[in-house]
PDB file of C-alpha atoms in Angstrom:
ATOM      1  CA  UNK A   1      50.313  90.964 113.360  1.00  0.00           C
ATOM      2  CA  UNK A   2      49.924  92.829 110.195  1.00  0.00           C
ATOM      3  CA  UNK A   3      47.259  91.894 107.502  1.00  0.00           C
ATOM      4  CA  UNK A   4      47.381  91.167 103.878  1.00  0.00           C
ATOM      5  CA  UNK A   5      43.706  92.643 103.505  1.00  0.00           C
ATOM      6  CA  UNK A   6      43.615  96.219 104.037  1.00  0.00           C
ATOM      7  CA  UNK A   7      39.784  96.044 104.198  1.00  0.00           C
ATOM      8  CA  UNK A   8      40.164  94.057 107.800  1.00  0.00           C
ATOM      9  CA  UNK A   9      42.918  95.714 109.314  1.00  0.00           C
ATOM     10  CA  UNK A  10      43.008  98.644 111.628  1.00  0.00           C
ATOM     11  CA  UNK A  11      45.632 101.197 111.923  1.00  0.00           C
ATOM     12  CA  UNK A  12      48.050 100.267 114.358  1.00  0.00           C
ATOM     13  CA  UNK A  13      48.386 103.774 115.990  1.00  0.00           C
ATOM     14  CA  UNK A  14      45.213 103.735 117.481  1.00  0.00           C
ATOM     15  CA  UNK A  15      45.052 101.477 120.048  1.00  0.00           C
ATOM     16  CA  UNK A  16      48.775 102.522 120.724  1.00  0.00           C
ATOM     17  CA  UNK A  17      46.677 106.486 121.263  1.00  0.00           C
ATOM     18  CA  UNK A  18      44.151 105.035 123.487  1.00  0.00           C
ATOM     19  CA  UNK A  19      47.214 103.151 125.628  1.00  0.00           C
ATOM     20  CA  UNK A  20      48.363 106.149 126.306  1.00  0.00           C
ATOM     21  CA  UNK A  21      44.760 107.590 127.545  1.00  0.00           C
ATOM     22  CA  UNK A  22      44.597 104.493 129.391  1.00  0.00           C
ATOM     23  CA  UNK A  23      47.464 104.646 130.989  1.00  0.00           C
ATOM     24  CA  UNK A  24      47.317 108.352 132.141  1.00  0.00           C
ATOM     25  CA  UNK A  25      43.459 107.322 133.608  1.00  0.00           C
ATOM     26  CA  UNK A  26      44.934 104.248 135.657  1.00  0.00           C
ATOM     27  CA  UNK A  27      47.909 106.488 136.911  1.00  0.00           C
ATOM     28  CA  UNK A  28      45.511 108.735 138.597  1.00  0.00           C
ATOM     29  CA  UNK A  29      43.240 106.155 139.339  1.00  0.00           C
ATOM     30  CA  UNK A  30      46.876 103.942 140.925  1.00  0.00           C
ATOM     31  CA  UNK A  31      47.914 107.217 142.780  1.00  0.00           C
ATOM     32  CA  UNK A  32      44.390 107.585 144.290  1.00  0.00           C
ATOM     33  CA  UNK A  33      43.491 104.422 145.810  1.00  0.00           C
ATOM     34  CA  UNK A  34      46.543 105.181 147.935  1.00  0.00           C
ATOM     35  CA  UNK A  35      44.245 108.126 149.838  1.00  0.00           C
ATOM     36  CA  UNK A  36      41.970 106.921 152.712  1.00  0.00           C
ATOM     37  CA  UNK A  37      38.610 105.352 152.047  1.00  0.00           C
ATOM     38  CA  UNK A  38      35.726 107.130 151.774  1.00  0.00           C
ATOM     39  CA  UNK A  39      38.187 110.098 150.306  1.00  0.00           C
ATOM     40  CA  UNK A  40      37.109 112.329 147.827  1.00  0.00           C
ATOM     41  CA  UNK A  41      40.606 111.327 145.944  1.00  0.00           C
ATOM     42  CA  UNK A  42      39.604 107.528 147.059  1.00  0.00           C
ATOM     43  CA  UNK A  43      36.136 108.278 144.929  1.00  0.00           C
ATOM     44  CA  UNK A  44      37.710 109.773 142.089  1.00  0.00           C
ATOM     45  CA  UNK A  45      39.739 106.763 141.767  1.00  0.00           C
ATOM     46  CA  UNK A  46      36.756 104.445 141.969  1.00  0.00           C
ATOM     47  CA  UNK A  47      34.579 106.674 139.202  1.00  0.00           C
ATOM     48  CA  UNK A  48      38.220 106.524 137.405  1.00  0.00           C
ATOM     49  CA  UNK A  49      37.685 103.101 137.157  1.00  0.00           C
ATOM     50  CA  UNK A  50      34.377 102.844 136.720  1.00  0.00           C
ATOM     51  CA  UNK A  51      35.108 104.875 132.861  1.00  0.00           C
ATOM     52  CA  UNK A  52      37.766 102.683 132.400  1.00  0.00           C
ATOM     53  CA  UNK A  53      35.852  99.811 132.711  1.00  0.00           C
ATOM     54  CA  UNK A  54      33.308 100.920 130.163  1.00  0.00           C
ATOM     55  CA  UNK A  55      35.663 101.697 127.761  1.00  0.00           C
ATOM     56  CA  UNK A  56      37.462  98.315 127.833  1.00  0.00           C
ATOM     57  CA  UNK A  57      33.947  97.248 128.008  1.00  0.00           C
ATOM     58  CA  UNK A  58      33.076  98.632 125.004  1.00  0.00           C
ATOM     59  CA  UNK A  59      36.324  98.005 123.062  1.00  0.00           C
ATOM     60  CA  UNK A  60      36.203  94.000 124.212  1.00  0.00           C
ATOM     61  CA  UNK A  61      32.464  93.547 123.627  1.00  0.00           C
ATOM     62  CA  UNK A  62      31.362  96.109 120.336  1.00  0.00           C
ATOM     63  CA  UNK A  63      35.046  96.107 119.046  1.00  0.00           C
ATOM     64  CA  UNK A  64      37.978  98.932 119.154  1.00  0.00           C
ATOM     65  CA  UNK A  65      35.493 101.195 117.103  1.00  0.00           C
ATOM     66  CA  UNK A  66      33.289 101.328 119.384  1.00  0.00           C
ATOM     67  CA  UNK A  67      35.752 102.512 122.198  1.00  0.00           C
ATOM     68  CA  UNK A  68      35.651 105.946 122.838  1.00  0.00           C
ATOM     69  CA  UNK A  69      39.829 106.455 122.347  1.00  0.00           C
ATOM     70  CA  UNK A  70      39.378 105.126 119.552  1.00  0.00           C
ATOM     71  CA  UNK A  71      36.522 107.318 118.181  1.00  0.00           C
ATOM     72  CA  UNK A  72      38.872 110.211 119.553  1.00  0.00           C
ATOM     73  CA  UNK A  73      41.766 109.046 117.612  1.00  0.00           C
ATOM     74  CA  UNK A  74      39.817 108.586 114.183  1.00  0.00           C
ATOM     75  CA  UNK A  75      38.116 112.057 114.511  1.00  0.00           C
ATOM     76  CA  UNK A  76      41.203 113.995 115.761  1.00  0.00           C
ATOM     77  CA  UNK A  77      44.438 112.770 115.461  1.00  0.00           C
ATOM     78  CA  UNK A  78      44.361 110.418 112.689  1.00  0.00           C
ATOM     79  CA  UNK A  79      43.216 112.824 110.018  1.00  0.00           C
ATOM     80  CA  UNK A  80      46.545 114.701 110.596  1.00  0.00           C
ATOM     81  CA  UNK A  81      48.769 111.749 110.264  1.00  0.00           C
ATOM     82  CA  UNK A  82      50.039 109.490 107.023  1.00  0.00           C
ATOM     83  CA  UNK A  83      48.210 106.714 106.064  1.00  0.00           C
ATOM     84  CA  UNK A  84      49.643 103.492 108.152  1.00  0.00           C
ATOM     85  CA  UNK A  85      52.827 101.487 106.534  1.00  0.00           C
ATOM     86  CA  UNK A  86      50.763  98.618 107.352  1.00  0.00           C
ATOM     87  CA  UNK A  87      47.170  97.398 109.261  1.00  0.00           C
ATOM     88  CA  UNK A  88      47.039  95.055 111.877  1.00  0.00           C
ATOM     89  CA  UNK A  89      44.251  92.730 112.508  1.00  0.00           C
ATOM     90  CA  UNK A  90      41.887  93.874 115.366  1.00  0.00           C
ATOM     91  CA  UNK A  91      41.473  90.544 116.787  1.00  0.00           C
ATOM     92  CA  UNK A  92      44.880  90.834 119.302  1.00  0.00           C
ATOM     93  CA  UNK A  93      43.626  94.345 120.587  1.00  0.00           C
ATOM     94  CA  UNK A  94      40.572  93.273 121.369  1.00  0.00           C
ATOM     95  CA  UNK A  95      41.292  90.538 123.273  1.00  0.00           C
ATOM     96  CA  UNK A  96      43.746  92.500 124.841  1.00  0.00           C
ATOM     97  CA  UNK A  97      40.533  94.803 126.155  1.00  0.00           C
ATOM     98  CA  UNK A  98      39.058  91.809 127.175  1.00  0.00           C
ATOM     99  CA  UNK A  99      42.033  91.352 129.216  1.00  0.00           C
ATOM    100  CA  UNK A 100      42.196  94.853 130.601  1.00  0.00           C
ATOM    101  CA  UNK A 101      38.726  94.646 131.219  1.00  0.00           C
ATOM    102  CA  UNK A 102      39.040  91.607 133.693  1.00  0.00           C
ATOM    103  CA  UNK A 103      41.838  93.470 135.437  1.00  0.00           C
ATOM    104  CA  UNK A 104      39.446  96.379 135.714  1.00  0.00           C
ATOM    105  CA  UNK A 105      36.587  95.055 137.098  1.00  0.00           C
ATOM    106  CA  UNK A 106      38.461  93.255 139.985  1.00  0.00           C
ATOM    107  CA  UNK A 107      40.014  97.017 140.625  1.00  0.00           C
ATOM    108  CA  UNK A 108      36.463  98.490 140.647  1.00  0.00           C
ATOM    109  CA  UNK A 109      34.758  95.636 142.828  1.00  0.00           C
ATOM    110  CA  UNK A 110      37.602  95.582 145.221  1.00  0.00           C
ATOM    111  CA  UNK A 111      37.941  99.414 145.719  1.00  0.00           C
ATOM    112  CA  UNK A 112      33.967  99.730 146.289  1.00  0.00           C
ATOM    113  CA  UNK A 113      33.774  96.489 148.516  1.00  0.00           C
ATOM    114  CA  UNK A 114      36.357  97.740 150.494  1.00  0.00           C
ATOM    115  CA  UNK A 115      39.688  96.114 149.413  1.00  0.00           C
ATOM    116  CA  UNK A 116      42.027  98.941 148.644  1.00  0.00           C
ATOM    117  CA  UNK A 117      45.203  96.535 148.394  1.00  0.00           C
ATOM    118  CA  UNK A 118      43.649  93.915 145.678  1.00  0.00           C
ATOM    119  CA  UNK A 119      42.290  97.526 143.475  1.00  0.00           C
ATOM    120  CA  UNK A 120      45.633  98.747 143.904  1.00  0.00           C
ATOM    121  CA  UNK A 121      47.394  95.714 142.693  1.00  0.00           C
ATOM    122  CA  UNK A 122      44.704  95.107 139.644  1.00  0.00           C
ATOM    123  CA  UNK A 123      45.275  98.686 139.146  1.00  0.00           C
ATOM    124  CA  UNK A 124      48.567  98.533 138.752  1.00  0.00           C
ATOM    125  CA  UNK A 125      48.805  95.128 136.277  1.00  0.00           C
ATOM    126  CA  UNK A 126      46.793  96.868 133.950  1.00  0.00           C
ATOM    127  CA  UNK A 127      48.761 100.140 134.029  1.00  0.00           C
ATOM    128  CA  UNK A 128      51.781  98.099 133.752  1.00  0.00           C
ATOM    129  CA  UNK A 129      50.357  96.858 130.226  1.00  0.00           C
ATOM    130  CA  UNK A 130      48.901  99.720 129.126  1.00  0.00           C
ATOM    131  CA  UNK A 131      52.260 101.572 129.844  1.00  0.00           C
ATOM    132  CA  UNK A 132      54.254  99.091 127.523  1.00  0.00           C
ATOM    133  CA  UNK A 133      51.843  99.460 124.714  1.00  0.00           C
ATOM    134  CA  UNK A 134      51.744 103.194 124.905  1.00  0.00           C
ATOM    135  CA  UNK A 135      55.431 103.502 125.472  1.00  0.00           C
ATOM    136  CA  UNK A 136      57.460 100.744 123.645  1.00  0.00           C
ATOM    137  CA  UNK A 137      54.377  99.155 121.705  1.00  0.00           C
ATOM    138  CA  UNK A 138      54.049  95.995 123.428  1.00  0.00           C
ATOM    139  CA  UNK A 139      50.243  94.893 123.858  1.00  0.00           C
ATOM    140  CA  UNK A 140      50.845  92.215 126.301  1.00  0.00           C
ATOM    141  CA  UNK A 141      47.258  90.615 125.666  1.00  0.00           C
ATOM    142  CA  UNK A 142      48.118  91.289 122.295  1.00  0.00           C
ATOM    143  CA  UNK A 143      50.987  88.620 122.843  1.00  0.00           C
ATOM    144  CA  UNK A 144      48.943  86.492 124.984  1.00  0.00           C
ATOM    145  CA  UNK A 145      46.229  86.320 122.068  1.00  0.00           C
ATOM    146  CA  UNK A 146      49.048  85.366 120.003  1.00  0.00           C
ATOM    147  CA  UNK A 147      50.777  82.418 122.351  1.00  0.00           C
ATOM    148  CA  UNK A 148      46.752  81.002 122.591  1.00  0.00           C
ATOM    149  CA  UNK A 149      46.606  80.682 118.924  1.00  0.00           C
ATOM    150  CA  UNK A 150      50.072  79.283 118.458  1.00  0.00           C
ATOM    151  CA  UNK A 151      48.606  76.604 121.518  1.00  0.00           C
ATOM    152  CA  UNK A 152      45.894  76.358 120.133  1.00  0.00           C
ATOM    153  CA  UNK A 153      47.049  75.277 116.294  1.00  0.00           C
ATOM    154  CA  UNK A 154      49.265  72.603 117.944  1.00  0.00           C
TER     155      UNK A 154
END
């Protein structure tokens, strides 16, 4: 996934940073939906996932630096790091937002129309994911975005 062009690459670190946001936000948001409906935990969960959303929103529609992990990691962390070993081309994490996104908005429609289980399952796919990346660096929409293209070029 890295890039030849350091001009179009990002650094590979931050997405990685904002997996691990992500996946500490969908935790708490996973462990809520458990509580009964109508709950204050149950409505912390669901405003949980409403800022999730967004932020895969943002990251999927404007791009990663437009995502507010991102803007965290560029202002804060990054600055006290070493330059990357190598860039990677933002097209994979973004679609991998887009992905996260879709999980995220079934979560959020099903916990406010009253379908705990189907929240709690979304909930969970996309903390699966974002617990790989975070953890062991493996952006499963990243892959995904890589299989289409391989399809794709056939």
């Amino acid at each position: 996934m890295s890039t030849s062009s350091a001009q179009s690459g990002i650094d590979p670190r931050g997405p990685r940073f904002g997996a691990v946001i992500t996946t500490v936000v969908l935790a708490l948001s996973f462990v809520l939906l458990w509580t009964p409906q109508g709950s204050a935990g149950y409505n912390i969960a669901c405003v949980l996932l409403a800022v999730q959303t967004l932020v895969f929103a943002l990251g999927a529609i404007a791009g990663l630096s437009a995502q507010p992990y991102g803007w965290i990691y560029r202002r804060f962390v990054r600055p006290r790091l070493s330059p990357p070993s190598e860039l990677e081309d933002p097209a994979p994490p973004r679609f991998a937002q887009a992905v996260g996104l879709a999980f995220a908005v079934v979560a959020l429609i099903s916990a406010i129309f009253g379908a705990p289980v189907v929240a709690i399952i979304a909930t969970g796919c996309a903390l699966i994911a974002a617990f790989l990346n975070a953890a062991f660096a493996l952006c499963l929409g990243c892959e995904m975005y890589l299989i289409g293209r391989r399809l794709a070029h056939r």
